[in-house]
Amino acid sequence: MNLKELSHLLGLSQTTVSRALNGYPEVSEATRARVVAAAQKHSYSPNTRAQGLATGLSRCIGHVISVNDSGEMVNPIFGDFMAGAGETYAAHGYDMMVTRVGQADEADIYRNLKARGAVDGLVVHAPRKNDPRLPLLTEIGLPFVVHGRSTGATVDYSWLDVNNRRAFRDAAAYLTSLGHRRIALINGQEELDFAIRRREGFEAALAEAGIAVDPALMARGEMTEDYGHACAARMLDAQDPPTAFLAASIICASGVRRALDERGLRPGADVSIATFDDCLSYFGNGSTVPVFTAMQSSVRAAGATLAQMLLDRIDDPTGPHQQTLWEAEFVIGASTDKVKD
Amino acid sequence: MNLKELSHLLGLSQTTVSRALNGYPEVSEATRARVVAAAQKHSYSPNTRAQGLATGLSRCIGHVISVNDSGEMVNPIFGDFMAGAGETYAAHGYDMMVTRVGQADEADIYRNLKARGAVDGLVVHAPRKNDPRLPLLTEIGLPFVVHGRSTGATVDYSWLDVNNRRAFRDAAAYLTSLGHRRIALINGQEELDFAIRRREGFEAALAEAGIAVDPALMARGEMTEDYGHACAARMLDAQDPPTAFLAASIICASGVRRALDERGLRPGADVSIATFDDCLSYFGNGSTVPVFTAMQSSVRAAGATLAQMLLDRIDDPTGPHQQTLWEAEFVIGASTDKVKD
DNA sequence: CAAAGTTGTCAAAGCGCTTTGGAATGCGCA
DNA sequence: TGCGCATTCCAAAGCGCTTTGACAACTTTG
């Protein structure tokens, strides 16, 4: 069923039917009602591609997930982010496209997305320091918003970020206030901007407490459960082990916890763990009392909000950039306690 | 840059340029080389929508993720599955579209996807028993493949599934062989077909060992960490607690483990845990020796294979259906041991 | 009652591509 | 020289939609 057939059926022109369906005022309400009913009855929906060709818009948003060439790590927050963003898109009649890309051909992919007119805009995930994507996208004129920020960016851009520096500073300060002085940071990959900020926050808190940073207590890497476990195991088995851990994600933290359990150490009572919590739907932080002391911020909410920011930007590509900083909520759970001596 | 401009630049007709780029034989190699070079230089890529309109194909695959209306659970395997599928799509020049859908308007969404010509085919996730989507998609003529199977389906269809029944039968049998007789099943939602099969396998193994099933030791629900923890906590605190657990996913299992830890019980030595493992990239099952005794099957590989099956099907929509059953690999880890008495 | 404005509708152009059905060109061969 | 046959290229139609500009058919106004 297409426009032509439908308009024939109704004895109207394609113009009128199109206008009736798209809410233009030049068509009488009686006609509109008749058209809408017929469209419903014959389950007519305009062909996406034809509509896009005619309007010059794709009504589609791109999400480029970069897969680093070495590992084949998929970001665990991806699903929840998409669920949040998808809600917003659906409400505005947008589709959502996902493109996988290695880092080698990164620029090509973005250029291609633009050249093909495949998307009207896109969300930049996992921004790095001096991320080359921001100037690139600005140059080729593809509207975008960034989940996070990029230190050293030479262009202005829209972003939504969590105050990672503050969150980690506060969490580390909380641990020092409990008397901990051997605090380990199990950080994400420090190519990523948020990980840099987290480290800075961590170091600031230590400095404030007059504690020297110990490189042996700072790890960086892909935030898997196994990574959390391996780092914690190594540190706990070393001489002068940490009495507290600061983990980059609840999945990491769960690996840290496993390392404690293996050694007969109880989280909280023996060794403290604090973690960042993205509020993943499949990995909550306990239902009643929080399992982990955590800095939490919903990645799903971030997805929904960023999607809205992007749609706004597509509506008005020359308007001012929206820049939003969320504070993580700090909750105290069962995994931290005064240092044991 | 579009075809018209490019052909003007080259002093050729649009036809010739289009044919040159699409590898048609009617154009001389010299001309083709010249055209390809120019396209490269001006970074020309055909407009997706125009191309689609002309060919009648979208070169896009849909993935519909159903979000159940109550909870807002996102399937943790989603990211890894998409990463696998995306690789295949990219290699064949296909895009990947994600649509979020509640269960209420499910049929509408699928119909709409077809009517709009938004996708050339799609992957059905999380099939249920007698899943209405299979006859629906067959009726509206949208090629699809199913990740899993649907008991009671009235139509023939292509699928790839893991032998869940066998996997859970074997794992349960392994536990009984270790002397366990109080074995708990922490299952997924039993609306989902795979969960039904798992339960059947579990029950079969118990029957073979002459053990009566105890409803108090069988849970079903969304496979979150918290769910695994809550079920295990409840069962362990009851009188006559289980001596072994069979968990539906490694995330669930990790919740079960937490319940053990809280109670000072050691996995393996005190209480055994076996689990299904989807080989998620961010939640491996230990790097050297497996943490959990597990039935493992890579969901990422499933994504890649299913994508290929779908592309085959789109190529030849009337051909025979491909139906593939994978056996999970059973690995023995540190989380199981002889029953303690 | 003619002129001017409103309202509801339409024919046709155009979005950027593919593809059909020719049409030139060059070549060998009679 | 002239004919047939590849080879190489092209003009134009068409994919399904939106949108411009025009036009009837009615109202309103002076």
XYZ file of C-alpha atoms (C1' of nucleotides) in Angstrom:
742
model
C 0.000 0.000 0.000
C 1.452 3.337 -1.024
C 0.344 6.928 -1.354
C -0.751 6.545 -4.921
C -2.995 3.583 -4.215
C -4.401 5.137 -1.100
C -5.254 8.393 -2.833
C -6.887 6.517 -5.689
C -8.956 4.604 -3.206
C -10.086 7.831 -1.612
C -10.617 9.659 -4.870
C -8.214 12.348 -3.742
C -4.889 13.540 -5.001
C -1.623 12.415 -3.460
C -1.049 15.964 -2.334
C -4.195 16.092 -0.288
C -3.649 12.739 1.294
C -0.072 13.567 2.175
C -1.092 16.880 3.682
C -3.949 15.340 5.585
C -1.635 12.802 7.172
C 1.074 15.285 7.964
C -1.237 17.702 9.692
C -1.107 20.573 7.248
C -3.850 23.170 7.699
C -4.859 23.391 4.044
C -7.113 20.382 4.287
C -10.579 20.297 5.797
C -11.125 18.376 8.976
C -13.720 16.170 7.325
C -11.291 15.118 4.618
C -8.522 14.617 7.122
C -10.632 12.296 9.217
C -11.568 10.293 6.155
C -7.943 10.011 5.094
C -6.656 9.051 8.509
C -9.298 6.361 8.832
C -8.416 4.894 5.463
C -4.710 4.942 6.257
C -5.374 3.134 9.485
C -7.610 0.599 7.821
C -5.116 -0.265 5.137
C -2.243 0.069 7.588
C -0.498 2.571 5.417
C 2.750 4.116 6.584
C 4.790 6.277 4.268
C 7.879 4.599 2.922
C 10.780 5.736 5.042
C 13.223 6.042 2.183
C 10.914 7.906 -0.117
C 9.962 10.265 2.656
C 13.584 10.775 3.505
C 14.520 11.403 -0.072
C 11.819 13.982 -0.483
C 12.527 15.795 2.752
C 16.281 15.410 2.786
C 16.105 14.018 6.291
C 16.582 10.467 7.419
C 14.831 10.728 10.782
C 17.443 8.372 12.034
C 20.089 8.777 14.715
C 23.427 7.030 14.641
C 25.256 5.407 17.511
C 28.794 4.439 16.704
C 30.216 1.869 19.048
C 33.927 1.683 18.769
C 35.405 -1.707 19.281
C 39.039 -1.371 20.186
C 41.139 -3.402 17.857
C 42.910 -5.521 20.421
C 40.239 -6.759 22.761
C 36.706 -7.285 21.631
C 35.200 -5.600 24.574
C 31.650 -4.388 24.401
C 30.729 -1.636 26.771
C 28.302 -3.104 29.293
C 26.455 0.182 29.619
C 25.546 0.099 25.961
C 22.223 -1.695 26.332
C 20.920 0.516 29.079
C 22.029 3.666 27.324
C 20.259 2.621 24.161
C 17.120 1.732 26.059
C 17.015 5.246 27.474
C 17.800 6.953 24.197
C 15.438 4.720 22.265
C 12.541 5.878 24.333
C 13.166 9.480 23.400
C 13.700 8.691 19.737
C 10.554 6.617 19.500
C 8.516 9.401 21.042
C 9.699 11.712 18.276
C 9.436 9.265 15.403
C 13.133 8.730 15.008
C 14.862 5.476 14.237
C 18.101 4.397 15.812
C 21.022 3.008 13.881
C 24.041 1.268 15.337
C 27.371 1.137 13.588
C 30.308 -0.841 14.777
C 33.713 0.585 14.059
C 37.322 -0.214 14.760
C 39.603 2.692 15.541
C 41.559 2.425 12.313
C 38.799 3.489 9.964
C 37.042 5.722 12.429
C 37.109 8.931 10.411
C 36.018 7.119 7.265
C 32.967 5.701 8.960
C 31.815 9.077 10.184
C 32.440 10.706 6.820
C 30.602 7.923 5.115
C 27.627 8.215 7.435
C 27.377 11.842 6.439
C 27.962 11.307 2.708
C 25.338 8.598 2.523
C 22.902 10.752 4.445
C 22.294 7.750 6.630
C 21.696 9.695 9.834
C 20.598 13.169 10.842
C 22.881 13.226 13.834
C 24.761 11.016 16.206
C 25.873 10.383 19.727
C 29.578 10.203 20.413
C 30.354 7.561 22.986
C 33.393 7.132 25.167
C 35.140 10.398 24.267
C 38.904 10.419 24.599
C 41.233 13.252 25.479
C 41.610 15.533 22.444
C 39.104 13.347 20.697
C 39.549 13.799 16.935
C 35.907 13.029 16.334
C 34.684 16.347 17.647
C 36.513 18.560 15.130
C 35.813 16.012 12.419
C 32.064 16.012 12.963
C 32.016 19.763 13.304
C 33.863 20.095 10.028
C 31.613 17.783 8.075
C 28.542 19.351 9.628
C 26.927 16.365 11.244
C 25.048 17.331 14.414
C 26.223 15.421 17.451
C 26.169 15.289 21.215
C 28.772 13.723 23.432
C 28.244 11.335 26.307
C 31.010 12.692 28.466
C 33.509 15.401 27.630
C 36.796 15.688 25.819
C 39.573 17.597 27.505
C 41.470 19.758 25.077
C 38.666 20.024 22.541
C 39.218 22.872 20.105
C 35.568 23.158 19.132
C 32.478 23.960 21.100
C 30.056 21.073 21.461
C 27.057 19.759 23.350
C 27.607 17.266 26.091
C 26.206 15.596 29.139
C 28.617 14.289 31.682
C 28.742 13.138 35.239
C 31.044 15.076 37.497
C 33.509 12.235 37.662
C 36.239 14.265 39.253
C 34.039 15.342 42.107
C 32.541 11.889 42.528
C 35.908 10.222 42.885
C 37.289 12.976 45.025
C 34.353 12.671 47.392
C 34.488 8.903 47.476
C 38.218 8.856 48.130
C 37.782 11.548 50.764
C 35.135 9.427 52.412
C 37.581 6.540 52.548
C 40.337 8.688 54.008
C 37.860 9.994 56.571
C 37.386 6.382 57.635
C 41.101 6.245 58.264
C 42.170 4.481 55.084
C 45.558 5.499 53.758
C 46.302 2.596 51.439
C 43.598 3.150 48.843
C 43.696 1.493 45.449
C 42.157 2.930 42.299
C 40.907 0.392 39.791
C 40.353 2.793 36.941
C 39.077 2.453 33.381
C 41.345 2.926 30.390
C 43.028 6.266 30.745
C 42.717 7.069 27.058
C 39.128 7.750 27.994
C 38.423 11.194 29.260
C 36.249 10.179 32.185
C 38.974 7.912 33.532
C 41.433 10.792 33.538
C 39.031 12.935 35.509
C 38.395 10.151 37.962
C 42.073 9.726 38.555
C 42.473 13.439 39.124
C 39.670 13.419 41.656
C 41.232 10.458 43.389
C 44.645 12.080 43.530
C 43.188 15.357 44.761
C 41.539 13.626 47.697
C 44.747 11.838 48.598
C 46.672 15.085 48.412
C 44.158 16.783 50.674
C 44.628 14.009 53.192
C 48.371 14.239 52.881
C 48.755 10.805 51.360
C 51.300 10.189 48.649
C 49.967 8.397 45.593
C 51.400 4.937 45.142
C 51.608 3.850 41.500
C 51.399 0.245 42.644
C 47.876 0.968 43.816
C 46.661 2.459 40.562
C 45.441 0.260 37.753
C 43.880 1.154 34.465
C 42.221 -1.103 31.934
C 39.036 -2.389 30.426
C 36.397 -2.522 33.065
C 35.600 -6.201 33.152
C 34.883 -8.357 36.138
C 38.071 -10.239 35.534
C 40.113 -7.077 35.400
C 38.750 -5.980 38.753
C 39.530 -9.364 40.194
C 43.044 -9.570 38.760
C 44.029 -6.097 39.951
C 42.658 -6.637 43.410
C 44.243 -10.075 43.700
C 47.632 -8.739 42.708
C 47.443 -5.806 45.095
C 46.136 -7.827 48.009
C 48.909 -10.365 47.631
C 51.614 -7.737 47.511
C 53.281 -6.532 50.649
C 51.582 -3.545 52.218
C 48.222 -4.253 50.546
C 45.483 -1.658 50.254
C 42.781 -1.421 52.880
C 40.306 0.101 50.501
C 39.421 -0.007 46.809
C 37.837 2.520 44.519
C 36.402 0.754 41.491
C 35.351 2.170 38.158
C 32.160 0.213 37.767
C 29.965 -2.148 39.643
C 31.181 -4.973 37.431
C 34.772 -4.206 38.332
C 33.800 -3.920 41.933
C 32.227 -7.308 41.782
C 35.580 -8.676 40.621
C 37.303 -6.941 43.491
C 34.829 -8.496 45.866
C 35.596 -11.904 44.447
C 39.290 -11.402 45.153
C 38.432 -10.522 48.741
C 36.190 -13.540 49.146
C 38.867 -15.859 47.859
C 41.156 -14.581 50.555
C 38.613 -14.844 53.318
C 38.354 -11.075 53.583
C 34.959 -9.568 54.234
C 33.960 -6.456 52.240
C 33.504 -3.599 54.667
C 34.687 -5.320 57.781
C 38.138 -6.227 56.481
C 38.641 -4.266 53.293
C 36.495 -1.434 51.979
C 35.180 -1.096 48.449
C 33.556 1.940 46.885
C 32.535 2.020 43.282
C 30.914 4.005 40.553
C 27.476 2.628 39.720
C 25.824 3.264 36.347
C 22.541 1.837 37.620
C 22.516 -0.945 35.064
C 19.188 -2.696 34.933
C 20.687 -6.143 35.218
C 23.185 -5.353 37.908
C 21.570 -3.321 40.615
C 23.342 -2.332 43.765
C 21.186 -4.340 46.148
C 17.477 -3.940 46.615
C 17.240 -2.679 50.193
C 20.567 -1.555 51.616
C 23.183 -0.809 48.963
C 25.699 -3.599 48.564
C 28.448 -1.213 47.611
C 29.149 2.262 48.802
C 28.720 3.963 45.464
C 28.633 7.081 43.391
C 25.618 6.457 41.240
C 24.209 8.000 38.125
C 21.795 6.345 35.751
C 23.219 5.745 32.323
C 19.738 5.088 31.082
C 18.634 8.552 32.132
C 21.740 9.929 30.448
C 20.715 8.187 27.232
C 17.240 9.651 27.325
C 18.492 13.152 28.042
C 21.270 13.087 25.488
C 18.846 11.888 22.860
C 16.638 14.864 23.585
C 19.606 17.214 23.417
C 20.512 15.794 20.038
C 17.014 16.164 18.654
C 17.002 19.769 19.841
C 20.294 20.322 18.116
C 19.033 18.807 14.857
C 16.043 21.125 15.053
C 18.302 24.120 15.444
C 21.856 23.246 14.443
C 23.169 26.755 14.918
C 21.732 27.386 18.354
C 23.805 27.471 21.531
C 25.290 24.204 22.758
C 23.718 22.495 25.740
C 26.218 21.413 28.319
C 24.987 19.494 31.301
C 26.902 18.281 34.285
C 25.235 15.802 36.572
C 26.385 15.117 40.079
C 26.561 11.467 41.022
C 24.629 10.535 44.096
C 26.821 9.186 46.860
C 25.303 6.337 48.799
C 26.875 4.525 51.669
C 26.518 0.773 51.549
C 27.751 -2.269 53.367
C 31.080 -2.418 51.581
C 32.923 0.301 53.470
C 33.895 0.709 57.069
C 36.570 2.187 59.291
C 40.034 0.939 58.561
C 40.963 -2.082 60.632
C 44.259 -1.859 62.385
C 28.554 15.530 -3.698
C 26.050 13.447 -5.596
C 25.927 11.312 -8.708
C 24.934 14.179 -10.947
C 27.804 16.369 -9.875
C 30.286 13.562 -10.007
C 29.275 12.505 -13.505
C 29.443 16.114 -14.682
C 32.918 16.382 -13.268
C 33.948 13.264 -15.124
C 32.165 14.177 -18.318
C 30.228 10.933 -18.159
C 26.581 10.123 -17.763
C 25.073 9.164 -14.435
C 24.401 5.725 -15.815
C 28.009 5.039 -16.571
C 29.249 6.318 -13.260
C 26.674 4.300 -11.374
C 27.558 1.166 -13.315
C 31.254 1.719 -12.866
C 30.850 1.969 -9.114
C 28.541 -0.986 -8.845
C 30.808 -3.289 -10.786
C 28.684 -3.809 -13.873
C 30.519 -5.289 -16.849
C 29.244 -2.803 -19.425
C 31.915 -0.299 -18.573
C 35.567 -0.428 -19.626
C 38.179 -0.975 -16.983
C 39.866 2.292 -17.849
C 36.672 4.244 -17.272
C 35.942 2.331 -14.094
C 39.316 3.140 -12.633
C 38.859 6.797 -13.461
C 35.420 6.839 -11.859
C 36.493 5.008 -8.735
C 39.408 7.376 -8.269
C 37.177 10.413 -8.613
C 34.625 8.988 -6.192
C 37.381 8.348 -3.692
C 38.816 11.791 -4.138
C 35.540 13.592 -3.616
C 34.496 11.061 -0.988
C 31.324 10.254 -2.787
C 29.003 7.607 -1.400
C 25.592 7.052 -2.899
C 22.770 8.409 -0.823
C 21.339 5.529 1.144
C 17.736 6.594 0.794
C 17.897 7.271 -2.904
C 19.624 3.994 -3.484
C 17.068 2.229 -1.385
C 14.205 3.877 -3.151
C 15.548 2.900 -6.533
C 16.336 -0.683 -5.618
C 13.432 -1.274 -3.296
C 15.830 -2.526 -0.636
C 16.894 -0.806 2.531
C 20.065 -2.766 3.167
C 19.224 -2.509 6.795
C 18.481 -5.156 9.395
C 16.183 -4.616 12.328
C 16.667 -5.728 15.892
C 13.628 -5.325 18.049
C 14.380 -5.316 21.725
C 11.290 -5.854 23.761
C 11.196 -4.088 27.040
C 8.678 -5.781 29.276
C 6.200 -3.299 30.564
C 6.685 -3.874 34.245
C 10.409 -3.860 34.821
C 12.704 -1.913 32.604
C 15.156 -4.678 32.217
C 17.623 -4.615 29.372
C 19.017 -7.934 28.328
C 22.701 -7.937 29.274
C 23.592 -10.091 26.300
C 22.328 -7.431 23.921
C 25.607 -5.614 23.451
C 27.654 -8.686 22.751
C 25.054 -10.089 20.400
C 24.974 -6.855 18.429
C 28.745 -6.716 18.276
C 28.788 -10.155 16.695
C 25.947 -9.451 14.295
C 27.302 -6.032 13.413
C 30.510 -7.537 12.159
C 28.631 -9.679 9.681
C 26.385 -6.849 8.566
C 29.256 -4.466 8.048
C 31.086 -7.017 5.938
C 28.066 -7.166 3.638
C 27.288 -3.466 3.554
C 24.232 -3.677 5.746
C 23.190 -1.224 8.398
C 21.704 -2.219 11.703
C 18.618 -0.657 13.203
C 17.415 -1.039 16.743
C 13.820 -0.597 17.754
C 12.574 -0.630 21.292
C 9.126 -1.981 21.874
C 6.811 -2.689 24.753
C 4.741 -5.839 24.535
C 1.450 -4.011 24.076
C 2.117 -2.589 20.636
C 4.365 -5.387 19.509
C 2.441 -6.435 16.399
C 2.001 -2.815 15.323
C 5.715 -2.184 15.455
C 6.525 -5.158 13.274
C 3.780 -4.304 10.794
C 4.986 -0.744 10.683
C 8.574 -1.766 10.080
C 7.375 -3.687 7.059
C 4.985 -1.018 5.768
C 7.618 1.674 5.980
C 10.116 -0.561 4.260
C 12.518 0.327 7.025
C 14.292 -3.028 7.111
C 14.909 -5.931 4.800
C 14.711 -8.449 7.584
C 15.031 -8.835 11.295
C 16.220 -10.918 14.174
C 13.670 -12.096 16.702
C 15.091 -12.041 20.201
C 13.954 -13.864 23.297
C 11.286 -16.040 21.674
C 8.456 -17.148 23.886
C 6.420 -20.307 23.801
C 3.900 -20.080 20.938
C 5.462 -16.776 20.075
C 2.934 -14.761 18.028
C 5.701 -12.961 16.205
C 6.614 -15.947 14.078
C 3.239 -16.334 12.329
C 2.918 -12.563 12.161
C 6.221 -12.045 10.394
C 5.567 -14.978 8.127
C 2.198 -13.520 7.202
C 3.472 -10.053 6.432
C 6.407 -11.474 4.521
C 9.308 -9.975 6.419
C 12.325 -12.305 6.427
C 13.501 -13.172 9.913
C 15.640 -15.511 11.934
C 15.139 -16.419 15.563
C 17.711 -16.430 18.325
C 16.380 -19.468 20.100
C 13.261 -21.464 19.290
C 9.579 -21.269 19.967
C 7.825 -24.383 21.149
C 4.455 -24.805 19.506
C 5.250 -22.696 16.477
C 2.801 -23.307 13.657
C 5.117 -22.033 10.940
C 8.490 -23.177 9.753
C 11.309 -20.746 10.470
C 15.071 -20.336 10.667
C 16.711 -20.444 14.035
C 19.892 -20.887 15.938
C 19.673 -22.158 19.453
C 21.804 -23.664 22.131
C 20.744 -27.077 23.337
C 19.525 -25.694 26.622
C 17.751 -28.839 27.658
C 20.838 -30.954 27.227
C 23.079 -28.370 28.870
C 20.966 -28.175 31.993
C 20.401 -31.891 32.081
C 24.132 -32.524 31.929
C 24.969 -29.878 34.487
C 22.348 -31.145 36.894
C 23.528 -34.715 36.316
C 27.043 -33.618 37.083
C 25.848 -32.192 40.379
C 23.944 -35.336 41.282
C 27.044 -37.357 40.420
C 28.846 -35.335 43.051
C 26.256 -36.507 45.529
C 24.060 -33.423 45.582
C 20.389 -34.090 46.097
C 19.188 -30.654 47.161
C 19.790 -28.737 43.964
C 18.223 -25.359 43.290
C 17.369 -24.006 39.868
C 17.580 -20.229 39.490
C 15.885 -19.990 36.140
C 15.022 -17.142 33.784
C 11.438 -16.069 33.160
C 9.513 -19.109 32.110
C 7.543 -17.240 29.475
C 10.774 -17.476 27.552
C 11.232 -20.632 25.596
C 14.820 -21.283 26.575
C 13.910 -21.159 30.258
C 11.269 -23.821 29.768
C 13.777 -26.096 28.088
C 16.279 -25.526 30.840
C 13.772 -26.460 33.454
C 12.901 -29.611 31.551
C 16.541 -30.591 31.367
C 16.938 -29.929 35.046
C 13.900 -32.003 35.943
C 14.983 -34.827 33.669
C 18.321 -35.107 35.420
C 16.674 -35.152 38.827
C 14.274 -37.833 37.685
C 17.138 -39.927 36.379
C 18.805 -39.688 39.772
C 15.579 -40.541 41.524
C 15.251 -37.138 43.150
C 11.856 -35.526 43.537
C 11.660 -31.918 42.374
C 11.069 -29.468 45.180
C 9.161 -26.359 44.068
C 10.808 -24.442 46.885
C 14.106 -24.896 45.084
C 12.930 -23.585 41.740
C 12.871 -19.885 41.019
C 12.087 -18.026 37.840
C 12.545 -14.367 37.050
C 14.553 -11.689 35.329
C 18.159 -12.701 35.346
C 19.703 -9.897 37.349
C 22.422 -10.101 39.912
C 19.989 -9.096 42.570
C 17.541 -11.785 41.591
C 20.236 -14.431 41.875
C 21.186 -13.096 45.270
C 17.641 -12.840 46.585
C 16.702 -16.364 45.505
C 19.837 -17.897 46.923
C 19.528 -15.955 50.177
C 15.956 -17.079 50.645
C 16.734 -20.716 49.919
C 19.871 -20.828 52.027
C 18.047 -19.385 55.005
C 15.185 -21.871 54.737
C 15.303 -25.146 56.518
C 16.824 -27.929 54.472
C 18.764 -25.553 52.193
C 20.174 -26.599 48.837
C 23.740 -27.854 48.587
C 24.058 -26.827 44.976
C 22.730 -24.154 42.626
C 22.155 -24.129 38.914
C 22.025 -20.542 37.665
C 20.698 -19.167 34.411
C 23.498 -16.724 33.712
C 26.834 -15.734 35.024
C 25.316 -12.543 36.364
C 22.751 -14.500 38.308
C 25.465 -16.834 39.490
C 27.425 -13.908 40.723
C 24.428 -12.938 42.846
C 24.222 -16.464 44.195
C 27.873 -16.288 45.083
C 27.292 -13.087 46.965
C 24.614 -14.781 49.038
C 27.070 -17.547 49.892
C 29.793 -15.099 50.828
C 27.493 -13.210 53.136
C 26.840 -16.437 54.960
C 30.468 -17.419 55.187
C 29.937 -20.274 52.749
C 32.649 -20.995 50.215
C 31.609 -21.720 46.633
C 32.654 -25.247 45.784
C 33.840 -26.317 49.194
C 30.563 -25.617 51.008
C 27.940 -25.088 48.338
C 28.281 -25.787 44.639
C 27.297 -23.419 41.825
C 27.016 -24.228 38.157
C 25.816 -21.707 35.642
C 25.140 -21.005 32.037
C 27.760 -18.656 30.589
C 27.070 -16.537 27.497
C 30.746 -15.571 27.273
C 30.005 -11.888 27.720
C 33.002 -9.752 26.952
C 32.764 -7.783 30.152
C 32.053 -10.686 32.435
C 34.367 -13.552 31.651
C 34.448 -16.724 33.639
C 37.951 -16.318 34.984
C 41.100 -16.020 32.940
C 42.963 -19.198 33.852
C 40.845 -21.727 35.699
C 37.082 -21.157 35.291
C 35.524 -19.462 38.271
C 32.238 -21.217 37.759
C 31.533 -24.667 36.519
C 29.636 -23.655 33.435
C 27.823 -24.546 30.262
C 29.193 -22.008 27.890
C 28.222 -20.751 24.473
C 29.236 -17.456 22.974
C 26.363 -15.124 22.339
C 28.620 -13.028 20.199
C 29.274 -15.971 17.895
C 25.536 -16.592 17.831
C 24.997 -13.007 16.706
C 27.493 -13.321 13.892
C 26.049 -16.611 12.685
C 22.429 -15.550 12.926
C 23.211 -12.418 10.971
C 24.682 -14.520 8.201
C 21.667 -16.792 8.232
C 19.408 -13.794 7.874
C 21.366 -12.341 4.984
C 21.176 -15.731 3.269
C 17.468 -15.759 3.819
C 17.045 -12.264 2.393
C 18.999 -13.381 -0.656
C 16.700 -16.323 -1.124
C 13.501 -15.859 0.864
C 11.896 -19.016 -0.435
C 14.792 -21.380 0.187
C 14.835 -23.979 2.928
C 15.100 -22.763 6.500
C 18.384 -23.092 8.317
C 18.064 -24.571 11.753
C 21.144 -24.832 13.866
C 21.536 -26.347 17.283
C 24.708 -25.636 19.171
C 25.885 -27.682 22.089
C 27.130 -25.697 25.048
C 30.594 -26.579 26.206
C 30.680 -27.899 29.731
C 33.652 -26.743 31.757
C 34.397 -27.644 35.303
C 35.498 -24.780 37.472
C 36.219 -24.037 41.085
C 32.609 -23.537 42.085
C 31.549 -27.173 42.334
C 32.653 -30.034 44.497
C 31.391 -33.173 46.173
C 28.525 -32.606 48.515
C 29.636 -31.973 52.075
C 27.937 -34.071 54.687
C -22.786 42.814 -8.808
C -17.876 42.932 -9.730
C -13.592 42.675 -7.238
C -10.949 40.630 -3.755
C -10.005 37.305 -0.498
C -10.567 32.186 1.470
C -10.764 27.522 1.337
C -9.946 22.971 -0.406
C -7.934 20.571 -3.868
C -4.771 19.213 -7.586
C -0.971 18.546 -11.327
C 3.646 18.398 -11.710
C 8.395 18.967 -10.351
C 11.980 17.209 -7.790
C 14.727 14.438 -4.116
C 19.312 10.982 -5.883
C 19.664 6.839 -7.362
C 19.160 2.354 -10.598
C 17.957 0.334 -14.781
C 15.755 -0.268 -19.304
C 16.082 0.240 -23.977
C 18.429 2.375 -27.235
C 22.383 4.629 -29.828
C 26.891 5.820 -31.139
C 31.582 4.031 -31.972
C 35.053 1.003 -33.617
C 36.277 -3.231 -35.614
C 36.537 -7.292 -38.598
C 34.923 -9.242 -42.622
C 32.643 -9.860 -47.052
C 32.537 0.352 -49.371
C 29.139 -1.434 -46.507
C 27.312 -4.602 -43.164
C 26.981 -6.931 -38.689
C 28.578 -7.291 -34.047
C 30.734 -6.083 -29.846
C 31.742 -2.624 -26.941
C 30.872 1.469 -24.496
C 28.110 4.895 -23.309
C 23.706 7.613 -22.711
C 18.699 9.647 -22.153
C 14.873 8.931 -19.752
C 11.729 6.507 -16.830
C 10.656 5.285 -12.361
C 11.099 4.264 -7.143
C 7.260 6.821 -3.312
C 7.158 10.713 -1.201
C 6.829 16.184 -0.273
C 6.001 20.637 -1.816
C 5.398 24.526 -5.021
C 2.389 27.097 -7.623
C -2.084 27.235 -9.655
C -6.857 26.797 -9.855
C -11.663 26.127 -9.069
C -15.404 27.062 -5.926
C -17.139 29.889 -2.309
C -17.374 34.031 0.691
C -16.946 38.419 1.778
C -16.595 43.271 0.756
C -17.362 47.954 -1.357
